Amino acid sequence: MAGGRSELGQAGVLTLDARRMNFEPDPKELSGALFEASADAIVVVDETGTIVLANEACWRLLGRDAEELRGKPLALLVPERARNHGRLRAGYMNDPLPRPMGLGLPLTARHADGSEIPVDIALTPICVGDRQWAAASLRDLRGRAEGSDTLRVQATALRSAANGIVITDAGGTIVWVNPAACGITGYEADELVGAHTRLLKSGEHSQEFYAELWRKVTRGETWSGTIVNRRKDGTHYHEEQTIAPVLDAAGKVSHFVAIKLDVSARRRAEEALAVAHRELAERVAEIESLNARLREQAIRDSLTGLHNRRFFDEAAGRDASRAARSSEPLAIVAIDIDGFKAVNDEHGHGAGDLVLRKLAGILRAGVRGSDLVCRIGGDEFVVLLTGATAEAAIGRAERIRQEFAAQVVDLGGGVHFRGTMSAGIAILHAADGSLESTLRRADFALYEAKRSGRNRVVAAEDRTRD
């Protein structure tokens, strides 16, 4: 200025040395003139976000004059999609400092006609007494190209991205691809640009799939999912894809940006792992089945299918302990076939096996599910009758004896065998005996049945039935 000196003070405030000027300006008039003369639109808001002051530049930038803006909420100038503006404004009022907004992100202000104007915004807190306001200076960025360095960095980032990037227009025609997209699809850039994205369709998705995807992105929403696409060589591949719509100043979709990642190798690995898991599960099931058969074979007599001596030794002790706890009797019946050695000697072991299986079938059918029938060796069998009194045990053993005596076993070659069996019975009482002693008494009763002429049932209490 002529005859005066100006210099920048703290916080970028322009100060004037009025003593060197030829006049003494009125501070209020000067500040008002500066406010109105600013090329940037300036609005001042109070703590509630209500506009209390605006300059003339607001009309040029926003299509609203100072009178129209005064008393209106600042949200009137904020794009509708900026839903968090109120929270950010409140946060700034809690910690006000002179600073730019956006931190490099693009900012827009809403014009009176609904369009969005690209702007740069700087905030300045104003404190007078105990009142606080904030001034927002909006600089018009329309017609300004981004700096060449910024554009170069962004272009390099897009080209160098490991993920494929495809940009299409609003109709789905490809307008730009990066090298990674070419590597995924097998097409050259000039083959993709100008083509429609349906070029990559594999045919593995329904029309409804694509229709729903299209409905979502044309509404301005981002879609993410996995698509099976087709390469130039015809092979199919799995692609994780995110499609983001790009909106123009009027809020309409102008382009789509698709971020693509080929996950075919991962899918193959996942499928191979799933197959391996299934095969392992099948193998484990086979092993468990085999173990179950081995356990069963270990406790079963292979000839008759009855439990064997090993199982009897394990189970009889449990049954005896249970009988002792419940104070119930446990009857033990020792059985063998009369003259069985002669059958083997005269007709062979095969014939003897037929006789053993016949008696085993009668024993299995003649007991309850809670009873235990075992072949403990040769033609020796033991039956444990849980909860059976001596009378009940004698009656059941007698029925088995009679049924076996009535059977005729075909030994082959025109030979038929009609045999008999003898049985000895002893009762285990919790108060007066052990399992071992009861077994001995049952064996002794069986010996007595044999000695007394065979084909009979003898109880250890010397009760005998012919």
CSV table of C-alpha atoms in Angstrom, one decimal:
chain,number,residue,atom,x,y,z
A,1,MET,CA,0.0,0.0,0.0
A,2,ALA,CA,1.2,3.5,-0.7
A,3,GLY,CA,3.1,5.0,2.2
A,4,GLY,CA,2.2,2.1,4.4
A,5,ARG,CA,3.7,-1.2,5.5
A,6,SER,CA,1.9,-4.6,5.9
A,7,GLU,CA,3.2,-7.8,7.4
A,8,LEU,CA,1.9,-11.2,8.3
A,9,GLY,CA,1.4,-11.7,12.0
A,10,GLN,CA,0.7,-14.9,13.9
A,11,ALA,CA,-1.8,-17.5,12.6
A,12,GLY,CA,-1.7,-15.8,9.1
A,13,VAL,CA,-3.5,-12.7,10.3
A,14,LEU,CA,-2.8,-9.6,8.1
A,15,THR,CA,-1.7,-6.6,10.2
A,16,LEU,CA,-1.4,-3.1,9.0
A,17,ASP,CA,0.9,-0.4,10.4
A,18,ALA,CA,-1.6,2.4,10.3
A,19,ARG,CA,0.9,4.9,11.6
A,20,ARG,CA,2.8,4.9,8.3
A,21,MET,CA,-0.4,5.4,6.3
A,22,ASN,CA,-1.9,8.7,5.4
A,23,PHE,CA,-5.2,8.0,7.2
A,24,GLU,CA,-6.4,6.3,10.2
A,25,PRO,CA,-9.0,3.6,9.1
A,26,ASP,CA,-11.9,2.6,11.3
A,27,PRO,CA,-11.1,-1.0,12.5
A,28,LYS,CA,-14.7,-2.1,12.3
A,29,GLU,CA,-15.1,-0.7,8.8
A,30,LEU,CA,-11.9,-2.2,7.7
A,31,SER,CA,-12.7,-5.7,9.0
A,32,GLY,CA,-16.1,-5.5,7.4
A,33,ALA,CA,-14.7,-4.5,4.1
A,34,LEU,CA,-12.2,-7.3,4.2
A,35,PHE,CA,-14.9,-9.8,5.1
A,36,GLU,CA,-17.1,-8.7,2.2
A,37,ALA,CA,-14.2,-8.4,-0.3
A,38,SER,CA,-12.9,-11.9,0.2
A,39,ALA,CA,-12.9,-14.0,-2.9
A,40,ASP,CA,-13.7,-17.1,-0.7
A,41,ALA,CA,-17.2,-17.7,0.6
A,42,ILE,CA,-17.2,-17.3,4.4
A,43,VAL,CA,-19.8,-18.4,6.9
A,44,VAL,CA,-19.7,-17.9,10.6
A,45,VAL,CA,-21.7,-20.4,12.8
A,46,ASP,CA,-22.4,-20.5,16.5
A,47,GLU,CA,-22.1,-23.4,18.9
A,48,THR,CA,-25.3,-25.0,17.6
A,49,GLY,CA,-24.2,-25.0,14.0
A,50,THR,CA,-26.5,-22.1,13.0
A,51,ILE,CA,-25.2,-19.6,10.5
A,52,VAL,CA,-25.0,-16.1,12.0
A,53,LEU,CA,-23.0,-14.3,9.3
A,54,ALA,CA,-22.1,-14.8,5.6
A,55,ASN,CA,-20.3,-12.7,3.0
A,56,GLU,CA,-21.3,-11.8,-0.5
A,57,ALA,CA,-19.1,-14.5,-2.1
A,58,CYS,CA,-21.5,-17.1,-0.8
A,59,TRP,CA,-23.9,-16.0,-3.5
A,60,ARG,CA,-21.3,-16.6,-6.3
A,61,LEU,CA,-20.3,-20.0,-4.9
A,62,LEU,CA,-23.5,-21.4,-3.3
A,63,GLY,CA,-26.3,-19.5,-5.0
A,64,ARG,CA,-27.5,-18.2,-1.6
A,65,ASP,CA,-27.0,-14.6,-0.3
A,66,ALA,CA,-26.2,-13.6,3.2
A,67,GLU,CA,-29.8,-12.8,4.2
A,68,GLU,CA,-31.0,-16.2,3.0
A,69,LEU,CA,-28.2,-18.0,4.9
A,70,ARG,CA,-28.5,-16.2,8.2
A,71,GLY,CA,-30.3,-18.3,10.8
A,72,LYS,CA,-30.1,-21.5,8.7
A,73,PRO,CA,-28.3,-24.6,9.9
A,74,LEU,CA,-24.9,-25.2,8.4
A,75,ALA,CA,-26.1,-28.6,7.3
A,76,LEU,CA,-27.9,-26.8,4.5
A,77,LEU,CA,-24.6,-26.5,2.7
A,78,VAL,CA,-23.4,-30.0,3.5
A,79,PRO,CA,-24.0,-32.9,1.0
A,80,GLU,CA,-26.7,-35.3,2.2
A,81,ARG,CA,-24.3,-38.3,2.1
A,82,ALA,CA,-22.1,-36.6,4.8
A,83,ARG,CA,-24.2,-38.1,7.6
A,84,ASN,CA,-21.5,-37.7,10.3
A,85,HIS,CA,-21.1,-33.9,9.7
A,86,GLY,CA,-22.9,-33.0,12.9
A,87,ARG,CA,-20.7,-35.2,15.0
A,88,LEU,CA,-17.5,-33.8,13.4
A,89,ARG,CA,-18.7,-30.2,13.9
A,90,ALA,CA,-19.4,-30.9,17.6
A,91,GLY,CA,-16.0,-32.4,18.0
A,92,TYR,CA,-14.4,-29.4,16.4
A,93,MET,CA,-16.2,-27.0,18.7
A,94,ASN,CA,-14.9,-28.9,21.7
A,95,ASP,CA,-11.3,-28.5,20.5
A,96,PRO,CA,-11.2,-25.5,18.1
A,97,LEU,CA,-8.0,-24.8,16.3
A,98,PRO,CA,-7.3,-23.1,12.9
A,99,ARG,CA,-6.9,-25.9,10.4
A,100,PRO,CA,-7.9,-27.1,7.0
A,101,MET,CA,-10.6,-29.8,6.5
A,102,GLY,CA,-10.4,-32.9,4.5
A,103,LEU,CA,-6.7,-33.7,5.0
A,104,GLY,CA,-6.3,-34.3,1.3
A,105,LEU,CA,-9.7,-35.8,0.7
A,106,PRO,CA,-12.0,-34.2,-1.8
A,107,LEU,CA,-14.7,-31.9,-0.3
A,108,THR,CA,-17.8,-30.5,-1.8
A,109,ALA,CA,-20.5,-27.9,-0.7
A,110,ARG,CA,-24.1,-28.1,-1.7
A,111,HIS,CA,-25.4,-25.4,-4.1
A,112,ALA,CA,-28.9,-24.0,-3.9
A,113,ASP,CA,-29.8,-26.0,-7.0
A,114,GLY,CA,-28.8,-29.3,-5.3
A,115,SER,CA,-25.5,-29.8,-7.2
A,116,GLU,CA,-22.2,-30.3,-5.4
A,117,ILE,CA,-19.4,-27.8,-5.8
A,118,PRO,CA,-15.8,-29.0,-5.2
A,119,VAL,CA,-14.2,-26.8,-2.5
A,120,ASP,CA,-11.3,-26.4,-0.2
A,121,ILE,CA,-12.4,-25.5,3.4
A,122,ALA,CA,-10.4,-23.9,6.2
A,123,LEU,CA,-11.8,-23.5,9.8
A,124,THR,CA,-11.0,-20.7,12.2
A,125,PRO,CA,-12.3,-20.4,15.7
A,126,ILE,CA,-13.6,-17.0,17.0
A,127,CYS,CA,-13.9,-16.3,20.7
A,128,VAL,CA,-15.4,-13.1,22.1
A,129,GLY,CA,-15.9,-13.1,25.8
A,130,ASP,CA,-17.4,-16.4,26.8
A,131,ARG,CA,-19.0,-17.0,23.4
A,132,GLN,CA,-17.5,-19.1,20.7
A,133,TRP,CA,-18.1,-19.2,17.0
A,134,ALA,CA,-16.3,-20.8,14.0
A,135,ALA,CA,-15.6,-19.3,10.6
A,136,ALA,CA,-15.5,-21.6,7.6
A,137,SER,CA,-13.8,-20.3,4.5
A,138,LEU,CA,-14.8,-22.1,1.3
A,139,ARG,CA,-12.6,-21.8,-1.8
A,140,ASP,CA,-14.0,-22.7,-5.2
A,141,LEU,CA,-12.0,-25.5,-6.8
A,142,ARG,CA,-14.1,-25.8,-10.0
A,143,GLY,CA,-12.0,-25.8,-13.1
A,144,ARG,CA,-8.8,-26.6,-11.3
A,145,ALA,CA,-6.9,-29.7,-12.3
A,146,GLU,CA,-5.2,-31.8,-9.7
A,147,GLY,CA,-1.5,-31.3,-9.3
A,148,SER,CA,0.6,-33.3,-11.7
A,149,ASP,CA,2.5,-35.0,-8.9
A,150,THR,CA,-0.8,-36.2,-7.3
A,151,LEU,CA,-2.2,-37.5,-10.5
A,152,ARG,CA,1.1,-39.3,-11.3
A,153,VAL,CA,1.2,-41.0,-7.9
A,154,GLN,CA,-2.4,-42.1,-8.2
A,155,ALA,CA,-1.9,-43.5,-11.7
A,156,THR,CA,1.2,-45.3,-10.6
A,157,ALA,CA,-0.6,-46.8,-7.6
A,158,LEU,CA,-3.5,-48.1,-9.8
A,159,ARG,CA,-1.1,-49.6,-12.4
A,160,SER,CA,1.1,-51.2,-9.8
A,161,ALA,CA,-1.7,-52.6,-7.6
A,162,ALA,CA,-1.5,-56.4,-7.1
A,163,ASN,CA,-5.3,-56.7,-7.4
A,164,GLY,CA,-6.9,-56.3,-10.8
A,165,ILE,CA,-8.7,-53.0,-11.3
A,166,VAL,CA,-11.3,-52.5,-14.0
A,167,ILE,CA,-13.2,-49.2,-14.5
A,168,THR,CA,-16.3,-49.2,-16.6
A,169,ASP,CA,-18.9,-46.6,-17.6
A,170,ALA,CA,-22.4,-46.6,-16.3
A,171,GLY,CA,-23.4,-49.2,-18.9
A,172,GLY,CA,-20.7,-51.7,-18.0
A,173,THR,CA,-18.4,-50.9,-20.9
A,174,ILE,CA,-14.7,-51.1,-19.9
A,175,VAL,CA,-12.8,-47.8,-20.1
A,176,TRP,CA,-9.6,-48.7,-18.2
A,177,VAL,CA,-7.8,-51.7,-16.8
A,178,ASN,CA,-4.5,-52.2,-15.0
A,179,PRO,CA,-1.8,-54.8,-15.8
A,180,ALA,CA,-3.0,-57.1,-12.9
A,181,ALA,CA,-6.5,-57.3,-14.5
A,182,CYS,CA,-4.9,-58.3,-17.8
A,183,GLY,CA,-2.8,-61.0,-16.0
A,184,ILE,CA,-6.0,-62.4,-14.4
A,185,THR,CA,-8.1,-62.5,-17.5
A,186,GLY,CA,-5.5,-63.3,-20.1
A,187,TYR,CA,-6.6,-60.4,-22.3
A,188,GLU,CA,-4.5,-57.5,-23.4
A,189,ALA,CA,-5.6,-54.0,-22.3
A,190,ASP,CA,-6.7,-53.0,-25.8
A,191,GLU,CA,-8.8,-56.1,-26.0
A,192,LEU,CA,-10.6,-55.3,-22.8
A,193,VAL,CA,-11.1,-51.5,-23.2
A,194,GLY,CA,-14.2,-50.9,-25.2
A,195,ALA,CA,-15.6,-54.3,-24.5
A,196,HIS,CA,-18.5,-55.0,-22.1
A,197,THR,CA,-17.8,-56.9,-18.9
A,198,ARG,CA,-20.1,-59.7,-20.2
A,199,LEU,CA,-17.0,-60.7,-22.2
A,200,LEU,CA,-15.8,-62.5,-19.0
A,201,LYS,CA,-19.0,-64.3,-18.2
A,202,SER,CA,-18.5,-68.0,-17.5
A,203,GLY,CA,-22.1,-69.1,-17.7
A,204,GLU,CA,-22.0,-70.6,-14.2
A,205,HIS,CA,-24.2,-67.9,-12.6
A,206,SER,CA,-27.9,-67.4,-13.2
A,207,GLN,CA,-29.4,-64.3,-14.8
A,208,GLU,CA,-31.0,-63.6,-11.4
A,209,PHE,CA,-27.4,-63.4,-9.9
A,210,TYR,CA,-26.3,-60.7,-12.3
A,211,ALA,CA,-29.7,-58.9,-12.1
A,212,GLU,CA,-29.4,-58.6,-8.3
A,213,LEU,CA,-25.8,-57.4,-8.6
A,214,TRP,CA,-26.7,-54.8,-11.2
A,215,ARG,CA,-29.7,-53.6,-9.1
A,216,LYS,CA,-27.5,-53.1,-6.1
A,217,VAL,CA,-24.7,-51.1,-7.8
A,218,THR,CA,-27.0,-49.0,-9.8
A,219,ARG,CA,-28.6,-47.9,-6.6
A,220,GLY,CA,-25.2,-46.5,-5.6
A,221,GLU,CA,-24.3,-49.4,-3.3
A,222,THR,CA,-21.1,-51.4,-3.2
A,223,TRP,CA,-21.3,-55.1,-4.1
A,224,SER,CA,-18.8,-57.7,-2.8
A,225,GLY,CA,-18.7,-61.4,-3.5
A,226,THR,CA,-17.1,-64.2,-5.5
A,227,ILE,CA,-17.8,-64.6,-9.2
A,228,VAL,CA,-16.7,-67.5,-11.5
A,229,ASN,CA,-15.4,-65.8,-14.7
A,230,ARG,CA,-13.8,-67.0,-17.9
A,231,ARG,CA,-10.3,-66.2,-19.1
A,232,LYS,CA,-9.4,-65.6,-22.7
A,233,ASP,CA,-8.3,-69.2,-23.1
A,234,GLY,CA,-11.7,-70.4,-22.0
A,235,THR,CA,-10.7,-71.7,-18.5
A,236,HIS,CA,-12.8,-70.7,-15.6
A,237,TYR,CA,-11.5,-69.0,-12.4
A,238,HIS,CA,-12.9,-67.9,-9.1
A,239,GLU,CA,-12.6,-64.2,-8.5
A,240,GLU,CA,-13.3,-62.2,-5.3
A,241,GLN,CA,-14.6,-58.9,-6.5
A,242,THR,CA,-15.7,-55.6,-5.1
A,243,ILE,CA,-17.7,-53.2,-7.3
A,244,ALA,CA,-18.0,-49.6,-6.2
A,245,PRO,CA,-20.2,-47.1,-8.1
A,246,VAL,CA,-18.8,-43.6,-8.8
A,247,LEU,CA,-21.3,-40.8,-8.5
A,248,ASP,CA,-21.1,-37.5,-10.4
A,249,ALA,CA,-21.8,-34.1,-9.1
A,250,ALA,CA,-25.6,-34.7,-9.4
A,251,GLY,CA,-25.4,-37.9,-7.4
A,252,LYS,CA,-25.9,-40.2,-10.4
A,253,VAL,CA,-23.8,-43.2,-11.2
A,254,SER,CA,-21.2,-42.3,-13.8
A,255,HIS,CA,-18.7,-45.2,-13.5
A,256,PHE,CA,-18.0,-48.4,-11.7
A,257,VAL,CA,-14.7,-49.4,-10.2
A,258,ALA,CA,-14.1,-53.2,-9.8
A,259,ILE,CA,-11.3,-54.5,-7.6
A,260,LYS,CA,-10.6,-58.1,-8.6
A,261,LEU,CA,-8.6,-60.9,-6.9
A,262,ASP,CA,-8.0,-64.4,-8.5
A,263,VAL,CA,-8.7,-66.9,-5.6
A,264,SER,CA,-8.7,-70.0,-7.8
A,265,ALA,CA,-5.6,-71.5,-6.2
A,266,ARG,CA,-7.1,-70.8,-2.7
A,267,ARG,CA,-10.4,-72.4,-3.7
A,268,ARG,CA,-8.5,-75.5,-5.1
A,269,ALA,CA,-6.6,-75.7,-1.8
A,270,GLU,CA,-9.8,-75.4,0.2
A,271,GLU,CA,-11.5,-78.1,-1.9
A,272,ALA,CA,-8.5,-80.4,-1.6
A,273,LEU,CA,-8.5,-79.8,2.1
A,274,ALA,CA,-12.2,-80.6,2.3
A,275,VAL,CA,-11.7,-83.8,0.3
A,276,ALA,CA,-8.8,-84.7,2.6
A,277,HIS,CA,-11.0,-84.1,5.6
A,278,ARG,CA,-13.7,-86.3,4.2
A,279,GLU,CA,-11.3,-89.1,3.4
A,280,LEU,CA,-9.8,-88.8,6.9
A,281,ALA,CA,-13.3,-88.9,8.4
A,282,GLU,CA,-14.1,-92.0,6.4
A,283,ARG,CA,-10.8,-93.6,7.4
A,284,VAL,CA,-11.4,-92.8,11.0
A,285,ALA,CA,-14.9,-94.3,10.7
A,286,GLU,CA,-13.4,-97.5,9.2
A,287,ILE,CA,-10.8,-97.7,11.9
A,288,GLU,CA,-13.4,-97.3,14.6
A,289,SER,CA,-15.6,-99.9,12.9
A,290,LEU,CA,-12.7,-102.2,12.7
A,291,ASN,CA,-11.8,-101.6,16.4
A,292,ALA,CA,-15.4,-102.3,17.3
A,293,ARG,CA,-15.3,-105.6,15.4
A,294,LEU,CA,-12.0,-106.5,17.0
A,295,ARG,CA,-13.3,-105.7,20.4
A,296,GLU,CA,-16.4,-107.7,19.7
A,297,GLN,CA,-14.3,-110.6,18.4
A,298,ALA,CA,-12.2,-110.4,21.5
A,299,ILE,CA,-15.2,-111.1,23.7
A,300,ARG,CA,-17.2,-113.4,21.4
A,301,ASP,CA,-16.9,-117.1,20.7
A,302,SER,CA,-16.3,-117.4,17.0
A,303,LEU,CA,-18.2,-120.7,16.7
A,304,THR,CA,-21.4,-120.0,18.6
A,305,GLY,CA,-21.5,-116.2,18.7
A,306,LEU,CA,-22.0,-116.3,22.5
A,307,HIS,CA,-19.7,-114.3,24.8
A,308,ASN,CA,-16.5,-116.1,25.7
A,309,ARG,CA,-14.6,-116.8,28.9
A,310,ARG,CA,-12.7,-113.5,28.7
A,311,PHE,CA,-16.0,-111.5,28.7
A,312,PHE,CA,-17.5,-113.8,31.4
A,313,ASP,CA,-14.5,-113.0,33.7
A,314,GLU,CA,-15.1,-109.2,33.2
A,315,ALA,CA,-18.9,-109.2,33.3
A,316,ALA,CA,-19.5,-111.7,36.0
A,317,GLY,CA,-17.7,-109.6,38.5
A,318,ARG,CA,-19.8,-106.5,37.6
A,319,ASP,CA,-23.0,-108.5,37.9
A,320,ALA,CA,-22.0,-109.9,41.2
A,321,SER,CA,-21.1,-106.4,42.6
A,322,ARG,CA,-24.4,-105.0,41.3
A,323,ALA,CA,-26.3,-107.9,42.9
A,324,ALA,CA,-24.5,-107.3,46.2
A,325,ARG,CA,-25.4,-103.5,46.1
A,326,SER,CA,-29.1,-104.2,45.3
A,327,SER,CA,-29.4,-107.2,47.6
A,328,GLU,CA,-30.8,-109.2,44.7
A,329,PRO,CA,-29.9,-112.8,44.1
A,330,LEU,CA,-27.8,-113.9,41.2
A,331,ALA,CA,-28.2,-117.4,39.8
A,332,ILE,CA,-25.2,-119.1,38.1
A,333,VAL,CA,-26.0,-122.1,35.8
A,334,ALA,CA,-23.1,-124.3,34.7
A,335,ILE,CA,-24.0,-126.5,31.6
A,336,ASP,CA,-22.3,-129.1,29.5
A,337,ILE,CA,-23.4,-131.6,26.9
A,338,ASP,CA,-23.6,-135.3,28.0
A,339,GLY,CA,-21.3,-137.6,26.0
A,340,PHE,CA,-20.0,-134.8,23.8
A,341,LYS,CA,-16.5,-136.3,23.4
A,342,ALA,CA,-18.1,-139.3,21.7
A,343,VAL,CA,-19.7,-137.1,19.1
A,344,ASN,CA,-16.3,-135.6,18.1
A,345,ASP,CA,-14.6,-139.0,18.2
A,346,GLU,CA,-17.3,-140.8,16.2
A,347,HIS,CA,-18.5,-138.1,13.8
A,348,GLY,CA,-15.7,-135.5,13.7
A,349,HIS,CA,-15.3,-132.0,15.1
A,350,GLY,CA,-17.6,-130.6,12.4
A,351,ALA,CA,-20.4,-132.7,13.8
A,352,GLY,CA,-19.5,-131.5,17.3
A,353,ASP,CA,-19.7,-127.9,16.1
A,354,LEU,CA,-23.2,-128.4,14.8
A,355,VAL,CA,-24.3,-129.7,18.2
A,356,LEU,CA,-22.6,-126.8,20.0
A,357,ARG,CA,-24.4,-124.3,17.8
A,358,LYS,CA,-27.7,-125.9,18.4
A,359,LEU,CA,-27.4,-125.7,22.2
A,360,ALA,CA,-26.1,-122.1,21.9
A,361,GLY,CA,-29.2,-121.1,19.9
A,362,ILE,CA,-31.5,-122.7,22.6
A,363,LEU,CA,-29.6,-120.9,25.4
A,364,ARG,CA,-29.7,-117.5,23.6
A,365,ALA,CA,-33.5,-117.8,23.1
A,366,GLY,CA,-34.1,-119.0,26.6
A,367,VAL,CA,-32.7,-116.0,28.5
A,368,ARG,CA,-33.6,-112.4,29.1
A,369,GLY,CA,-31.7,-109.4,27.7
A,370,SER,CA,-30.3,-108.7,31.2
A,371,ASP,CA,-28.9,-112.3,31.5
A,372,LEU,CA,-25.5,-113.4,30.3
A,373,VAL,CA,-24.8,-116.6,28.3
A,374,CYS,CA,-21.1,-117.6,27.7
A,375,ARG,CA,-19.3,-120.5,26.2
A,376,ILE,CA,-16.2,-120.8,28.4
A,377,GLY,CA,-14.6,-123.7,26.6
A,378,GLY,CA,-15.3,-127.0,24.8
A,379,ASP,CA,-18.9,-128.0,25.6
A,380,GLU,CA,-19.0,-125.9,28.8
A,381,PHE,CA,-21.5,-123.1,29.1
A,382,VAL,CA,-22.3,-120.7,31.9
A,383,VAL,CA,-25.5,-118.7,32.2
A,384,LEU,CA,-25.9,-115.8,34.7
A,385,LEU,CA,-29.5,-115.1,35.6
A,386,THR,CA,-29.8,-111.7,37.3
A,387,GLY,CA,-32.5,-111.4,40.1
A,388,ALA,CA,-33.4,-115.1,39.8
A,389,THR,CA,-34.3,-117.1,42.8
A,390,ALA,CA,-33.3,-120.8,43.1
A,391,GLU,CA,-36.8,-121.9,42.0
A,392,ALA,CA,-36.8,-119.6,39.0
A,393,ALA,CA,-33.3,-120.6,38.0
A,394,ILE,CA,-34.2,-124.3,38.2
A,395,GLY,CA,-37.4,-123.8,36.2
A,396,ARG,CA,-35.6,-122.0,33.4
A,397,ALA,CA,-32.7,-124.5,33.3
A,398,GLU,CA,-35.2,-127.3,33.2
A,399,ARG,CA,-37.0,-125.8,30.2
A,400,ILE,CA,-33.6,-125.5,28.4
A,401,ARG,CA,-32.8,-129.1,29.2
A,402,GLN,CA,-36.1,-130.4,27.9
A,403,GLU,CA,-35.9,-128.3,24.7
A,404,PHE,CA,-32.3,-129.5,23.9
A,405,ALA,CA,-33.3,-133.1,24.5
A,406,ALA,CA,-36.2,-132.8,22.0
A,407,GLN,CA,-33.9,-131.5,19.2
A,408,VAL,CA,-32.6,-133.8,16.5
A,409,VAL,CA,-29.3,-132.5,15.0
A,410,ASP,CA,-28.6,-133.5,11.4
A,411,LEU,CA,-24.9,-134.3,11.3
A,412,GLY,CA,-24.9,-135.0,7.5
A,413,GLY,CA,-24.5,-138.3,5.7
A,414,GLY,CA,-27.7,-139.6,7.0
A,415,VAL,CA,-26.6,-139.3,10.6
A,416,HIS,CA,-28.8,-137.7,13.2
A,417,PHE,CA,-28.0,-136.8,16.8
A,418,ARG,CA,-30.3,-136.5,19.7
A,419,GLY,CA,-28.4,-135.3,22.8
A,420,THR,CA,-28.9,-134.3,26.4
A,421,MET,CA,-27.3,-131.8,28.7
A,422,SER,CA,-26.7,-131.5,32.4
A,423,ALA,CA,-26.8,-128.3,34.6
A,424,GLY,CA,-25.7,-127.3,38.0
A,425,ILE,CA,-27.1,-124.2,39.8
A,426,ALA,CA,-25.9,-122.0,42.6
A,427,ILE,CA,-27.3,-118.8,44.0
A,428,LEU,CA,-25.0,-115.9,45.0
A,429,HIS,CA,-26.4,-114.1,48.0
A,430,ALA,CA,-24.7,-110.8,49.0
A,431,ALA,CA,-24.6,-111.8,52.7
A,432,ASP,CA,-23.2,-115.3,52.5
A,433,GLY,CA,-21.0,-115.8,49.4
A,434,SER,CA,-18.5,-114.6,46.8
A,435,LEU,CA,-18.6,-115.0,43.0
A,436,GLU,CA,-15.7,-117.5,43.1
A,437,SER,CA,-17.3,-119.7,45.8
A,438,THR,CA,-20.7,-119.6,44.0
A,439,LEU,CA,-19.0,-120.7,40.7
A,440,ARG,CA,-17.4,-123.6,42.6
A,441,ARG,CA,-20.8,-124.6,44.0
A,442,ALA,CA,-22.4,-124.5,40.6
A,443,ASP,CA,-19.6,-126.7,39.1
A,444,PHE,CA,-20.0,-129.1,42.0
A,445,ALA,CA,-23.8,-129.2,41.3
A,446,LEU,CA,-23.0,-130.0,37.7
A,447,TYR,CA,-20.7,-132.8,38.7
A,448,GLU,CA,-23.5,-134.2,40.9
A,449,ALA,CA,-25.9,-134.1,37.9
A,450,LYS,CA,-23.4,-136.0,35.8
A,451,ARG,CA,-22.7,-138.5,38.6
A,452,SER,CA,-26.4,-139.0,39.2
A,453,GLY,CA,-27.1,-140.2,35.7
A,454,ARG,CA,-26.8,-137.0,33.5
A,455,ASN,CA,-29.7,-135.2,31.6
A,456,ARG,CA,-30.8,-133.4,34.7
A,457,VAL,CA,-30.6,-130.1,36.7
A,458,VAL,CA,-29.1,-130.0,40.1
A,459,ALA,CA,-29.0,-127.1,42.5
A,460,ALA,CA,-26.2,-126.6,45.0
A,461,GLU,CA,-28.8,-126.8,47.7
A,462,ASP,CA,-29.2,-130.5,46.7
A,463,ARG,CA,-32.5,-129.9,44.9
A,464,THR,CA,-32.7,-132.2,41.9
A,465,ARG,CA,-35.2,-132.5,39.0
A,466,ASP,CA,-35.4,-135.4,36.5
